[in-house]
Coordinates of C-alpha atoms in Angstrom, one line a residue:
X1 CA 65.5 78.4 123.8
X2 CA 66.9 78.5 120.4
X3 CA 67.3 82.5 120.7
X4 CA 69.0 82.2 123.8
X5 CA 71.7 79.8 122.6
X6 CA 72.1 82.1 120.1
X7 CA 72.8 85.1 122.4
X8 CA 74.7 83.4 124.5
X9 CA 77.4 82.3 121.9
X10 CA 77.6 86.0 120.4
X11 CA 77.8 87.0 124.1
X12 CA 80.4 84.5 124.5
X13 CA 82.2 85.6 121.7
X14 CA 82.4 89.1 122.3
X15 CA 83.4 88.9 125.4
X16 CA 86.6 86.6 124.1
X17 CA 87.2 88.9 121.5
X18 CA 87.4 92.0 124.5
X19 CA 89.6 89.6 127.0
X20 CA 92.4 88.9 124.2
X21 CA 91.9 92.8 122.8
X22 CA 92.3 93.9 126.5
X23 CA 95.6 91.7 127.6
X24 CA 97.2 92.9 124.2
X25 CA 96.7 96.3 124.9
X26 CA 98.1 95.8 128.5
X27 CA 101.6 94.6 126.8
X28 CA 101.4 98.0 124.8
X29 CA 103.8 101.0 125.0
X30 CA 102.3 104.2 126.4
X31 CA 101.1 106.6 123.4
X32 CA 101.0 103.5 121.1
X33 CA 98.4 104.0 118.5
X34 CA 95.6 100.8 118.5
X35 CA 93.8 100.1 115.1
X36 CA 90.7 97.8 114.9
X37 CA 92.4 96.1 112.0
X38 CA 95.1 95.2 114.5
X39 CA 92.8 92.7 115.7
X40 CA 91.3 90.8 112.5
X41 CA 90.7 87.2 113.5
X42 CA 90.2 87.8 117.0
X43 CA 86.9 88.5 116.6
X44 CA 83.8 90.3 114.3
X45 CA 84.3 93.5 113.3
X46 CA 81.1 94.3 115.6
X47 CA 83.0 92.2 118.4
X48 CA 86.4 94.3 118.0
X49 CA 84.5 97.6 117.9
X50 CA 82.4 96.8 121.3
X51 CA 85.5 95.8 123.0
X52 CA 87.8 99.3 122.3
X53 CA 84.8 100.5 122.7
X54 CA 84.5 99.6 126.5
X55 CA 88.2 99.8 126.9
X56 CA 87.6 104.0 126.0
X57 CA 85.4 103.9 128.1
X58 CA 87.0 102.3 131.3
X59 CA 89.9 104.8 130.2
X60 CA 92.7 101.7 128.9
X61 CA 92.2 103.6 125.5
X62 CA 91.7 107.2 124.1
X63 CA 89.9 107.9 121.0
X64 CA 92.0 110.1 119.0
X65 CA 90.1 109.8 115.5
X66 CA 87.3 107.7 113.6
X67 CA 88.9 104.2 113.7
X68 CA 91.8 105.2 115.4
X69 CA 92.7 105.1 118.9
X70 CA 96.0 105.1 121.5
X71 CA 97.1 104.3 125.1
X72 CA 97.0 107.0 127.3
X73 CA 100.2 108.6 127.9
X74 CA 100.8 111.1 130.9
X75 CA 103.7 113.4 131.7
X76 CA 103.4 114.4 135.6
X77 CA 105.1 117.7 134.3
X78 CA 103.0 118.1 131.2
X79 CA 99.9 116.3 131.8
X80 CA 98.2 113.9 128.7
X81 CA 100.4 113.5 126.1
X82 CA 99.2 113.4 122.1
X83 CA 100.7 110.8 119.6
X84 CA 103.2 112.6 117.3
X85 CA 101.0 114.0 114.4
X86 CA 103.5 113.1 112.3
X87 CA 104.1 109.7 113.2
X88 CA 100.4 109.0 113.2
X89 CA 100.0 110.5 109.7
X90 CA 103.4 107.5 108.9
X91 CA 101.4 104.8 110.6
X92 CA 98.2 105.3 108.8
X93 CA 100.0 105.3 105.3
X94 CA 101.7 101.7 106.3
X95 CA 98.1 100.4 107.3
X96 CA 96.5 102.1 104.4
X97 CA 99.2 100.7 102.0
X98 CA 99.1 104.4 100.6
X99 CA 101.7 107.2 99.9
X100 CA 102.3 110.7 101.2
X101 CA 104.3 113.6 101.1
X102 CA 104.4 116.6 102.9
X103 CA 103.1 119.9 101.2
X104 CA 103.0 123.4 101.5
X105 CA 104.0 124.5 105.5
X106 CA 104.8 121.6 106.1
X107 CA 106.9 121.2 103.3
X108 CA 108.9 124.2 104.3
X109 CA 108.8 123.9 107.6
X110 CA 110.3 120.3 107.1
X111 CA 113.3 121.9 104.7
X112 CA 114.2 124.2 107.0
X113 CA 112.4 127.1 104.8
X114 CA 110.6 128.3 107.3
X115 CA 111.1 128.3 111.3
X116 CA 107.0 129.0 112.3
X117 CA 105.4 125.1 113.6
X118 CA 102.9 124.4 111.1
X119 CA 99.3 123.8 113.4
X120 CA 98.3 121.9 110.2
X121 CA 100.3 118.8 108.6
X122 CA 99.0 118.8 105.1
X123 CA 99.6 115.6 102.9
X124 CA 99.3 114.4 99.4
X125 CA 98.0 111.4 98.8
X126 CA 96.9 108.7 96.9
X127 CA 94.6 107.4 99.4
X128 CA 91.6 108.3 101.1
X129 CA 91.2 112.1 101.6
X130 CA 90.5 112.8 105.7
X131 CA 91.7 115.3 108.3
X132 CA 92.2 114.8 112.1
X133 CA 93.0 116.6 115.3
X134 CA 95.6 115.7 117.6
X135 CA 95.9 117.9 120.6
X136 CA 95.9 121.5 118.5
X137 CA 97.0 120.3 115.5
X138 CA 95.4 118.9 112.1
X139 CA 96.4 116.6 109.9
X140 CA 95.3 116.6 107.0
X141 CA 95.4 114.5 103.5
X142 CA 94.5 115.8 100.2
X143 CA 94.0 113.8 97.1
X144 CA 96.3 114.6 94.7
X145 CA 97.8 112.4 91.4
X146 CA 100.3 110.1 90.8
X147 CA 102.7 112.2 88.9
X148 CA 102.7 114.8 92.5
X149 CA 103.9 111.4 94.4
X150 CA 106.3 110.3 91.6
X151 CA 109.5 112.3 92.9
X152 CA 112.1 109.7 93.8
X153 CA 114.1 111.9 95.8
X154 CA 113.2 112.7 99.6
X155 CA 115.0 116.4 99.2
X156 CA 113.7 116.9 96.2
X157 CA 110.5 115.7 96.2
X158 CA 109.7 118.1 99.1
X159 CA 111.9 121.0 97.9
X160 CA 109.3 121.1 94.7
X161 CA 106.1 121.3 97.0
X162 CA 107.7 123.6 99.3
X163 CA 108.3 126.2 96.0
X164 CA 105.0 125.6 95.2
X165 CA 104.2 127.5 98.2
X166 CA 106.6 130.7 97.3
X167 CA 107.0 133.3 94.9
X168 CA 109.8 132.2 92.9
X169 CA 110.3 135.5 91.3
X170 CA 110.7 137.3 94.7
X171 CA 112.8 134.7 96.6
X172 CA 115.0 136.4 99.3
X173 CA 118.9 135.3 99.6
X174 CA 118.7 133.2 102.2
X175 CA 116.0 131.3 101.0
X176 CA 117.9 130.6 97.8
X177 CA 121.1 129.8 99.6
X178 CA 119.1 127.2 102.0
X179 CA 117.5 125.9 98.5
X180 CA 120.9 125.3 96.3
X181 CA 122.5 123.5 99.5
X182 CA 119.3 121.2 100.1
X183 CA 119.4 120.7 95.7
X184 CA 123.2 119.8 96.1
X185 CA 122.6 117.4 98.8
X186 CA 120.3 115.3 96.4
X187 CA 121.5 112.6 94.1
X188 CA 121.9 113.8 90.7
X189 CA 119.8 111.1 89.1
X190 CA 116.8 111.4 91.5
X191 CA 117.1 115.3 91.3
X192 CA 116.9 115.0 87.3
X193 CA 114.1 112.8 87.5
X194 CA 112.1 115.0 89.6
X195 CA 112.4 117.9 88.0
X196 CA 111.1 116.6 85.0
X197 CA 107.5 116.1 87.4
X198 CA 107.8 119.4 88.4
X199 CA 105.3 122.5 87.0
X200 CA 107.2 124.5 84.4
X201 CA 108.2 127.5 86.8
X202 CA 109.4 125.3 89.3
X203 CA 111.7 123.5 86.9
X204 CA 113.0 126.3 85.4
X205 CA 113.6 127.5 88.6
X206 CA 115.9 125.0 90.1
X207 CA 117.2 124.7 86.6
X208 CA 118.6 128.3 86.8
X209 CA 119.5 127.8 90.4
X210 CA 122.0 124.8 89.6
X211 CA 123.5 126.6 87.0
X212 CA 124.4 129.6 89.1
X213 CA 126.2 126.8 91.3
X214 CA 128.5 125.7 88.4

């Protein structure tokens, strides 16, 4: 008798838990990303993974990673349509109370540098080290050290991870010219800072740049 009480208050409970999950996700935009943390005090953790859980299954929610799902959104034209990879790489930083910052394609791509779509996002980060897929492309976040997530400007910040993906020796005209207008853009203070984080080639590198500006 005990052991039945017991069951039916968990059952109870879970099935509370998947009611208020299930009429929260029903107010939700379509291609709005779900977390089970969004849900703390609502239920167990056990509770809260059951019910988005069911909700996959009965297809009010699409699984796009471990621990991360979104409502289904789709385009008559176009058919399902994928969270932005970038967004969800933002949303998990805010969650994660972490930081990250684009690198290598990405970087470029981001500046400009380079006009070929990246089919992997690559971050640095202080925080947990994971890749995803999102429709065809990966996101990925590499561990990396405070000093790499230091730079206090947005341009330059990704201008030095972007060079470390180029040959700074063999750097075409056009490439320099994009460079020296992104550098210029930059405030002055943030720009010093940063390049005082950079590796040695780098700086000297921007270093040699500004001065051809003067």
């Amino acid at each position: 008798m005990y052991k039945n009480v017991g069951f039916l208050r968990k059952f109870g409970t879970m099935e509370k838990a998947h009611t208020h999950i299930e009429h929260s996700i029903a107010r939700k935009k379509k291609g709005e990303l779900i977390f089970p943390t969004d849900f703390r005090g609502q239920g167990t953790a056990a509770a809260i993974k059951k019910a988005l859980s069911r909700l996959t299954q009965q297809g009010k929610l699409k699984r796009l990673s471990h621990g991360i799902y979104y409502v289904p959104k789709v385009d008559p034209v176009f058919g399902e349509i994928y969270p932005s990879p970038a967004a969800v790489a933002a949303i998990i930083a805010k969650k994660e109370k972490v930081s990250i910052r684009p690198a290598g394609a990405y970087a470029l791509n981001q500046l400009g540098l380079s006009t070929q779509v990246p089919t992997k996002l690559v971050y640095l980060t202080d925080g947990v080290p994971r890749q995803l897929k999102i429709g065809k492309v990966i996101v990925q976040f590499k561990s990396t050290t405070q000093k790499k997530l230091a730079a206090r400007g947005d341009l330059s910040g990704l201008i030095i991870q972007a060079l470390e993906e180029l040959d700074t020796r063999n750097m075409n005209p056009e490439t320099e010219k994009r460079i020296m207008e992104l550098l210029l853009k930059e405030d002055p203070k943030k720009l010093q800072h940063d390049m005082k984080l950079a590796p040695a080639r780098i700086h000297d590198y921007i270093l040699n740049l500004l001065k051809q500006s003067k």
